[in-house]
Short mmCIF file of C-alpha atoms and ligand atoms in Angstrom, two decimals:
data_model
loop_
_atom_site.label_atom_id
_atom_site.label_comp_id
_atom_site.label_asym_id
_atom_site.label_seq_id
_atom_site.Cartn_x
_atom_site.Cartn_y
_atom_site.Cartn_z
CA UNK M 6 155.04 79.19 204.59
CA UNK M 7 157.45 76.17 204.84
CA UNK M 8 160.96 77.34 205.42
CA UNK M 9 164.22 75.85 206.73
CA UNK M 10 165.52 78.79 208.69
CA UNK M 11 169.24 79.41 208.17
CA UNK M 12 171.09 80.58 211.33
CA UNK M 13 174.03 81.41 209.20
CA UNK M 14 172.01 84.11 207.18
CA UNK M 15 170.75 85.73 210.45
CA UNK M 16 167.14 84.63 209.62
CA UNK M 17 164.87 85.88 212.39
CA UNK M 18 161.60 86.78 210.91
CA UNK M 19 158.81 89.09 211.99
CA UNK M 20 155.06 88.59 211.87
CA UNK M 21 153.43 90.91 213.95
CA UNK M 22 151.56 93.41 211.44
CA UNK M 23 151.40 96.18 214.10
CA UNK M 24 155.24 96.11 214.58
CA UNK M 25 155.84 95.88 210.90
CA UNK M 26 153.76 99.14 210.12
CA UNK M 27 155.50 100.91 212.94
CA UNK M 28 158.81 100.15 211.48
CA UNK M 29 157.61 101.57 208.14
CA UNK M 30 156.38 104.60 210.18
CA UNK M 31 159.65 104.87 211.98
CA UNK M 32 161.16 105.19 208.48
CA UNK M 33 158.86 108.12 207.60
CA UNK M 34 157.98 106.41 204.31
CA UNK M 35 155.46 107.99 201.99
CA UNK M 36 154.07 107.49 198.51
CA UNK M 37 156.93 109.69 197.04
CA UNK M 38 159.69 107.52 198.52
CA UNK M 39 161.91 104.73 196.78
CA UNK M 40 163.00 102.27 199.34
CA UNK M 41 166.05 99.65 199.70
CA UNK M 42 165.34 96.75 201.87
CA UNK M 43 168.20 94.45 202.87
CA UNK M 44 167.03 90.83 203.74
CA UNK M 45 163.42 90.38 202.57
CA UNK M 46 163.07 87.06 204.21
CA UNK M 47 159.45 85.85 203.71
CA UNK M 48 158.61 89.40 202.73
CA UNK M 49 156.58 90.58 205.59
CA UNK M 50 158.34 94.09 205.84
CA UNK M 51 158.54 94.19 202.21
CA UNK M 52 154.61 93.94 201.94
CA UNK M 53 154.18 96.83 204.26
CA UNK M 54 156.80 98.90 202.47
CA UNK M 55 155.27 98.28 199.19
CA UNK M 56 151.80 99.58 200.43
CA UNK M 57 153.24 103.06 201.58
CA UNK M 58 156.20 103.48 199.16
CA UNK M 59 156.33 104.35 195.54
CA UNK M 60 158.88 101.72 194.83
CA UNK M 61 160.67 98.92 196.70
CA UNK M 62 163.95 97.22 195.92
CA UNK M 63 164.60 94.32 198.07
CA UNK M 64 167.94 92.24 198.36
CA UNK M 65 167.77 88.72 199.64
CA UNK M 66 170.71 86.22 199.64
CA UNK M 67 168.80 83.12 200.34
CA UNK M 68 167.63 81.49 197.06
CA UNK M 69 165.03 79.02 198.92
CA UNK M 70 163.16 82.48 199.23
CA UNK M 71 162.94 83.22 195.50
CA UNK M 72 159.57 81.55 194.96
CA UNK M 73 157.73 82.67 198.01
CA UNK M 74 158.84 86.15 197.43
CA UNK M 75 158.09 86.31 193.77
CA UNK M 76 154.60 84.68 194.66
CA UNK M 77 153.70 87.63 196.61
CA UNK M 78 153.31 89.70 193.18
CA UNK M 79 154.00 92.91 194.80
CA UNK M 80 153.59 95.26 191.98
CA UNK M 81 155.94 98.19 192.89
CA UNK M 82 158.82 95.84 194.32
CA UNK M 83 161.78 94.42 192.64
CA UNK M 84 163.59 91.46 194.27
CA UNK M 85 167.24 90.93 193.82
CA UNK M 86 168.73 87.64 194.99
CA UNK M 87 172.12 88.61 195.71
CA UNK M 88 174.62 89.23 198.80
CA UNK M 89 173.72 92.97 199.38
CA UNK M 90 177.10 93.37 201.19
CA UNK M 91 179.15 91.96 198.32
CA UNK M 92 177.19 94.09 195.62
CA UNK M 93 178.99 97.11 194.46
CA UNK M 94 177.11 100.26 195.87
CA UNK M 95 176.85 101.66 192.30
CA UNK M 96 174.90 98.48 191.26
CA UNK M 97 172.39 98.87 194.36
CA UNK M 98 172.05 102.60 193.74
CA UNK M 99 171.52 102.44 189.98
CA UNK M 100 167.89 101.05 191.06
CA UNK M 101 166.96 104.50 192.36
CA UNK M 102 166.13 107.73 190.52
CA UNK M 103 167.67 110.00 193.05
CA UNK M 104 167.20 109.75 196.79
CA UNK M 105 166.21 106.67 198.70
CA UNK M 106 165.58 105.40 202.20
CA UNK M 107 166.86 102.11 203.49
CA UNK M 108 164.42 100.17 205.84
CA UNK M 109 165.32 96.84 207.08
CA UNK M 110 165.35 94.13 209.89
CA UNK M 111 169.16 93.52 209.22
CA UNK M 112 170.71 90.07 209.56
CA UNK M 113 172.78 90.51 212.64
CA UNK M 114 175.99 89.03 211.37
CA UNK M 115 176.58 91.77 208.91
CA UNK M 116 175.00 94.74 210.76
CA UNK M 117 178.19 96.78 211.37
CA UNK M 118 179.74 96.38 207.86
CA UNK M 119 176.49 97.19 206.18
CA UNK M 120 176.13 100.27 208.32
CA UNK M 121 179.70 101.42 207.27
CA UNK M 122 179.10 100.50 203.57
CA UNK M 123 176.24 102.82 203.28
CA UNK M 124 177.57 105.67 205.33
CA UNK M 125 180.91 105.69 203.85
CA UNK M 126 180.01 104.69 200.06
CA UNK M 127 176.40 105.88 199.34
CA UNK M 128 175.88 108.92 197.17
CA UNK M 129 171.87 108.82 197.44
CA UNK M 130 170.82 107.63 200.74
CA UNK M 131 168.65 109.95 202.98
CA UNK M 132 168.00 107.77 206.01
CA UNK M 133 168.49 104.25 207.38
CA UNK M 134 165.79 102.84 209.58
CA UNK M 135 167.27 99.45 210.75
CA UNK M 136 166.30 96.78 213.29
CA UNK M 137 169.63 95.92 215.17
CA UNK M 138 170.62 94.10 218.39
CA UNK M 139 169.64 96.29 221.02
CA UNK M 140 173.24 96.56 222.27
CA UNK M 141 174.36 97.79 219.05
CA UNK M 142 171.52 100.46 219.08
CA UNK M 143 173.10 101.52 222.44
CA UNK M 144 176.51 101.74 220.89
CA UNK M 145 175.28 103.76 217.96
CA UNK M 146 173.61 106.57 220.21
CA UNK M 147 176.03 106.55 223.01
CA UNK M 148 177.80 109.84 223.99
CA UNK M 149 181.44 110.31 225.46
CA UNK M 150 181.92 108.94 228.78
CA UNK M 151 179.62 106.19 228.36
CA UNK M 152 180.64 102.63 228.20
CA UNK M 153 179.10 101.92 224.98
CA UNK M 154 180.86 105.01 223.28
CA UNK M 155 183.29 104.05 220.56
CA UNK M 156 184.23 103.84 216.94
CA UNK M 157 180.51 102.91 215.77
CA UNK M 158 179.00 105.73 217.94
CA UNK M 159 181.51 108.22 216.43
CA UNK M 160 181.31 107.34 212.84
CA UNK M 161 177.38 107.00 212.81
CA UNK M 162 177.27 110.42 214.53
CA UNK M 163 179.65 111.90 212.14
CA UNK M 164 177.56 110.90 209.07
CA UNK M 165 173.96 111.09 210.62
CA UNK M 166 171.72 112.16 213.33
CA UNK M 167 170.76 108.70 215.05
CA UNK M 168 168.00 107.85 217.33
CA UNK M 169 166.46 104.93 218.88
CA UNK M 170 162.82 104.49 217.75
CA UNK M 171 161.76 101.61 219.71
CA UNK M 172 162.95 98.50 221.67
CA UNK M 173 161.69 95.29 220.21
CA UNK M 174 161.67 92.17 222.47
CA UNK M 175 163.12 89.12 221.27
CA UNK M 176 159.84 87.04 221.65
CA UNK M 177 158.75 89.17 218.51
CA UNK M 178 160.84 87.22 216.08
CA UNK M 179 160.78 83.65 214.80
CA UNK M 180 162.83 81.67 215.44
CA UNK M 181 163.58 83.75 218.67
CA UNK M 182 167.14 85.15 219.02
CA UNK M 183 169.03 85.30 222.22
CA UNK M 184 168.69 88.99 222.70
CA UNK M 185 166.22 91.94 222.26
CA UNK M 186 166.53 94.29 219.41
CA UNK M 187 165.86 97.83 218.71
CA UNK M 188 164.67 99.94 215.60
CA UNK M 189 167.31 102.92 215.00
CA UNK M 190 166.74 105.75 212.55
CA UNK M 191 169.70 107.47 211.06
CA UNK M 192 169.09 110.58 209.38
CA UNK M 193 172.08 111.26 207.02
CA UNK M 194 173.43 114.75 207.06
CA UNK M 195 176.45 116.56 205.92
CA UNK M 196 177.32 117.79 209.29
CA UNK M 197 181.14 118.21 208.31
CA UNK M 198 181.36 118.60 204.61
CA UNK M 199 184.81 119.92 204.80
CA UNK M 200 186.20 116.69 206.33
CA UNK M 201 186.81 113.39 204.42
CA UNK M 202 185.10 110.65 206.04
CA UNK M 203 187.66 107.88 205.33
CA UNK M 204 190.55 110.02 206.55
CA UNK M 205 188.72 110.70 209.85
CA UNK M 206 187.77 107.08 210.16
CA UNK M 207 191.56 106.29 210.03
CA UNK M 208 192.21 108.96 212.66
CA UNK M 209 189.43 107.47 214.93
CA UNK M 210 190.80 103.87 214.50
CA UNK M 211 194.12 105.21 215.69
CA UNK M 212 192.68 107.03 218.61
CA UNK M 213 190.80 103.84 219.91
CA UNK M 214 193.39 101.33 219.04
CA UNK M 215 193.72 100.51 222.63
CA UNK M 216 190.78 101.52 224.91
CA UNK M 217 192.71 101.46 228.14
CA UNK M 218 195.30 103.67 226.78
CA UNK M 219 195.51 107.56 227.02
CA UNK M 220 194.76 109.45 223.86
CA UNK M 221 198.25 110.47 223.44
CA UNK M 222 199.62 106.96 223.78
CA UNK M 223 197.30 105.85 220.98
CA UNK M 224 197.98 108.57 218.74
CA UNK M 225 201.74 108.22 218.87
CA UNK M 226 202.93 107.44 215.26
CA UNK M 227 199.76 108.85 213.63
CA UNK M 228 201.14 110.38 210.28
CA UNK M 229 204.54 109.56 211.64
CA UNK M 230 204.28 112.16 214.43
CA UNK M 231 206.34 111.88 217.71
CA UNK M 232 204.50 112.13 220.92
CA UNK M 233 206.16 115.55 221.35
CA UNK M 234 204.84 116.63 217.99
CA UNK M 235 201.28 115.49 218.88
CA UNK M 236 201.43 117.37 222.19
CA UNK M 237 202.47 120.48 220.56
CA UNK M 238 199.55 120.41 217.82
CA UNK M 239 197.12 119.40 220.30
CA UNK M 240 198.23 121.63 223.32
CA UNK M 241 194.79 122.77 224.14
CA UNK M 242 193.45 119.06 224.94
CA UNK M 243 194.27 117.13 227.98
CA UNK M 244 195.70 113.96 226.09
CA UNK M 245 196.27 112.05 229.41
CA UNK M 246 192.45 111.15 229.16
CA UNK M 247 191.19 107.90 227.39
CA UNK M 248 189.69 108.30 223.94
CA UNK M 249 186.12 107.66 225.11
CA UNK M 250 186.32 110.86 227.12
CA UNK M 251 186.26 113.00 223.85
CA UNK M 252 183.09 114.03 222.21
CA UNK M 253 182.67 113.75 218.42
CA UNK M 254 183.13 117.56 218.01
CA UNK M 255 186.52 117.48 220.07
CA UNK M 256 187.82 114.64 217.96
CA UNK M 257 186.97 116.51 214.78
CA UNK M 258 188.67 119.58 216.20
CA UNK M 259 191.75 117.43 216.88
CA UNK M 260 191.60 115.93 213.55
CA UNK M 261 191.55 119.25 211.81
CA UNK M 262 194.63 120.41 213.91
CA UNK M 263 196.76 117.27 213.06
N1 LIG Y 4 162.73 91.16 206.29
C1 LIG Y 4 162.47 89.91 206.97
C2 LIG Y 4 161.56 90.14 208.08
O1 LIG Y 4 161.80 91.07 208.90
O2 LIG Y 4 161.03 89.20 208.64
C3 LIG Y 4 163.58 89.19 207.25
C4 LIG Y 4 164.66 89.68 208.13
S1 LIG Y 4 165.90 88.48 208.62
C5 LIG Y 4 166.55 89.28 210.36
C6 LIG Y 4 167.32 88.75 207.68
C7 LIG Y 4 167.29 88.40 206.22
O3 LIG Y 4 168.36 88.83 205.49
C8 LIG Y 4 167.22 87.00 205.89
O4 LIG Y 4 166.12 86.66 205.30
C9 LIG Y 4 168.43 86.56 205.26
O5 LIG Y 4 168.42 85.38 204.54
C10 LIG Y 4 168.85 87.80 204.76
N2 LIG Y 4 170.38 88.21 204.43
C11 LIG Y 4 171.28 87.54 205.22
N3 LIG Y 4 172.48 88.07 204.72
C12 LIG Y 4 172.12 88.70 203.63
C13 LIG Y 4 173.03 89.39 202.48
N4 LIG Y 4 174.37 89.57 202.85
N5 LIG Y 4 172.44 89.99 201.67
C14 LIG Y 4 171.01 90.18 201.57
N6 LIG Y 4 170.26 89.49 202.33
C15 LIG Y 4 170.78 88.78 203.28
#
């Protein structure tokens, strides 16, 4: 296929059929599944998904790809040529009867906002199996005390059970990006149904407002509370530690107390 690759859309395509099949397996896709793909590109992953899934809905922002994608004539696949980040989640999800799985080789420039969009807004998503930069994958699965641990780790672990399925070398993409990638699988689960995710996210952003500061200093002013009031509410915690020293469970305990 002749294509003018666009860096601004994060266009790094995959070709290796074994790798594409492995990604579909990482997504645990079977013939009962409805699948959402974001960023169909030339349709290499879409084709493999359409072989295994009941139905595929694939978004693509680049209008130059309309013709090649439609020419694939994939019977159980619907292409939507829109910006998936700007598309309201209700519009995306009305394509699916009930539950669906997201599988994508994501454009890197919108990885984090896309992950947050689906974690925070989706009503029907079961899992996300996504190719992301290796460094982002390491941040997603990082535990407390690790240099990669932060807001992304906490929020993905709040909403899901994440695991790295495979590391993918940069030479597997065309054009070749600067860094290696990884496929991550996030199984969405309601681990903390009693907690409002958006409120918890605001709390975590406050906790991590300055990484070098102690948790107490960062939390000062949260819900208009003084340092003294925070110390009283969280008296069982060592607030002289830095935010990255606290596990997701500990942060949830604190959130509930405040
Ligand atoms: N799935 C293909 C593959 O694996 O070979 C292409 C993956 S490529 C990393 C990412 C694709 O996402 C590109 O085709 C790009 O045009 C598309 N894209 C970028 N931003 C997008 C957006 N906001 N909404 C939908 N598609 C987008």
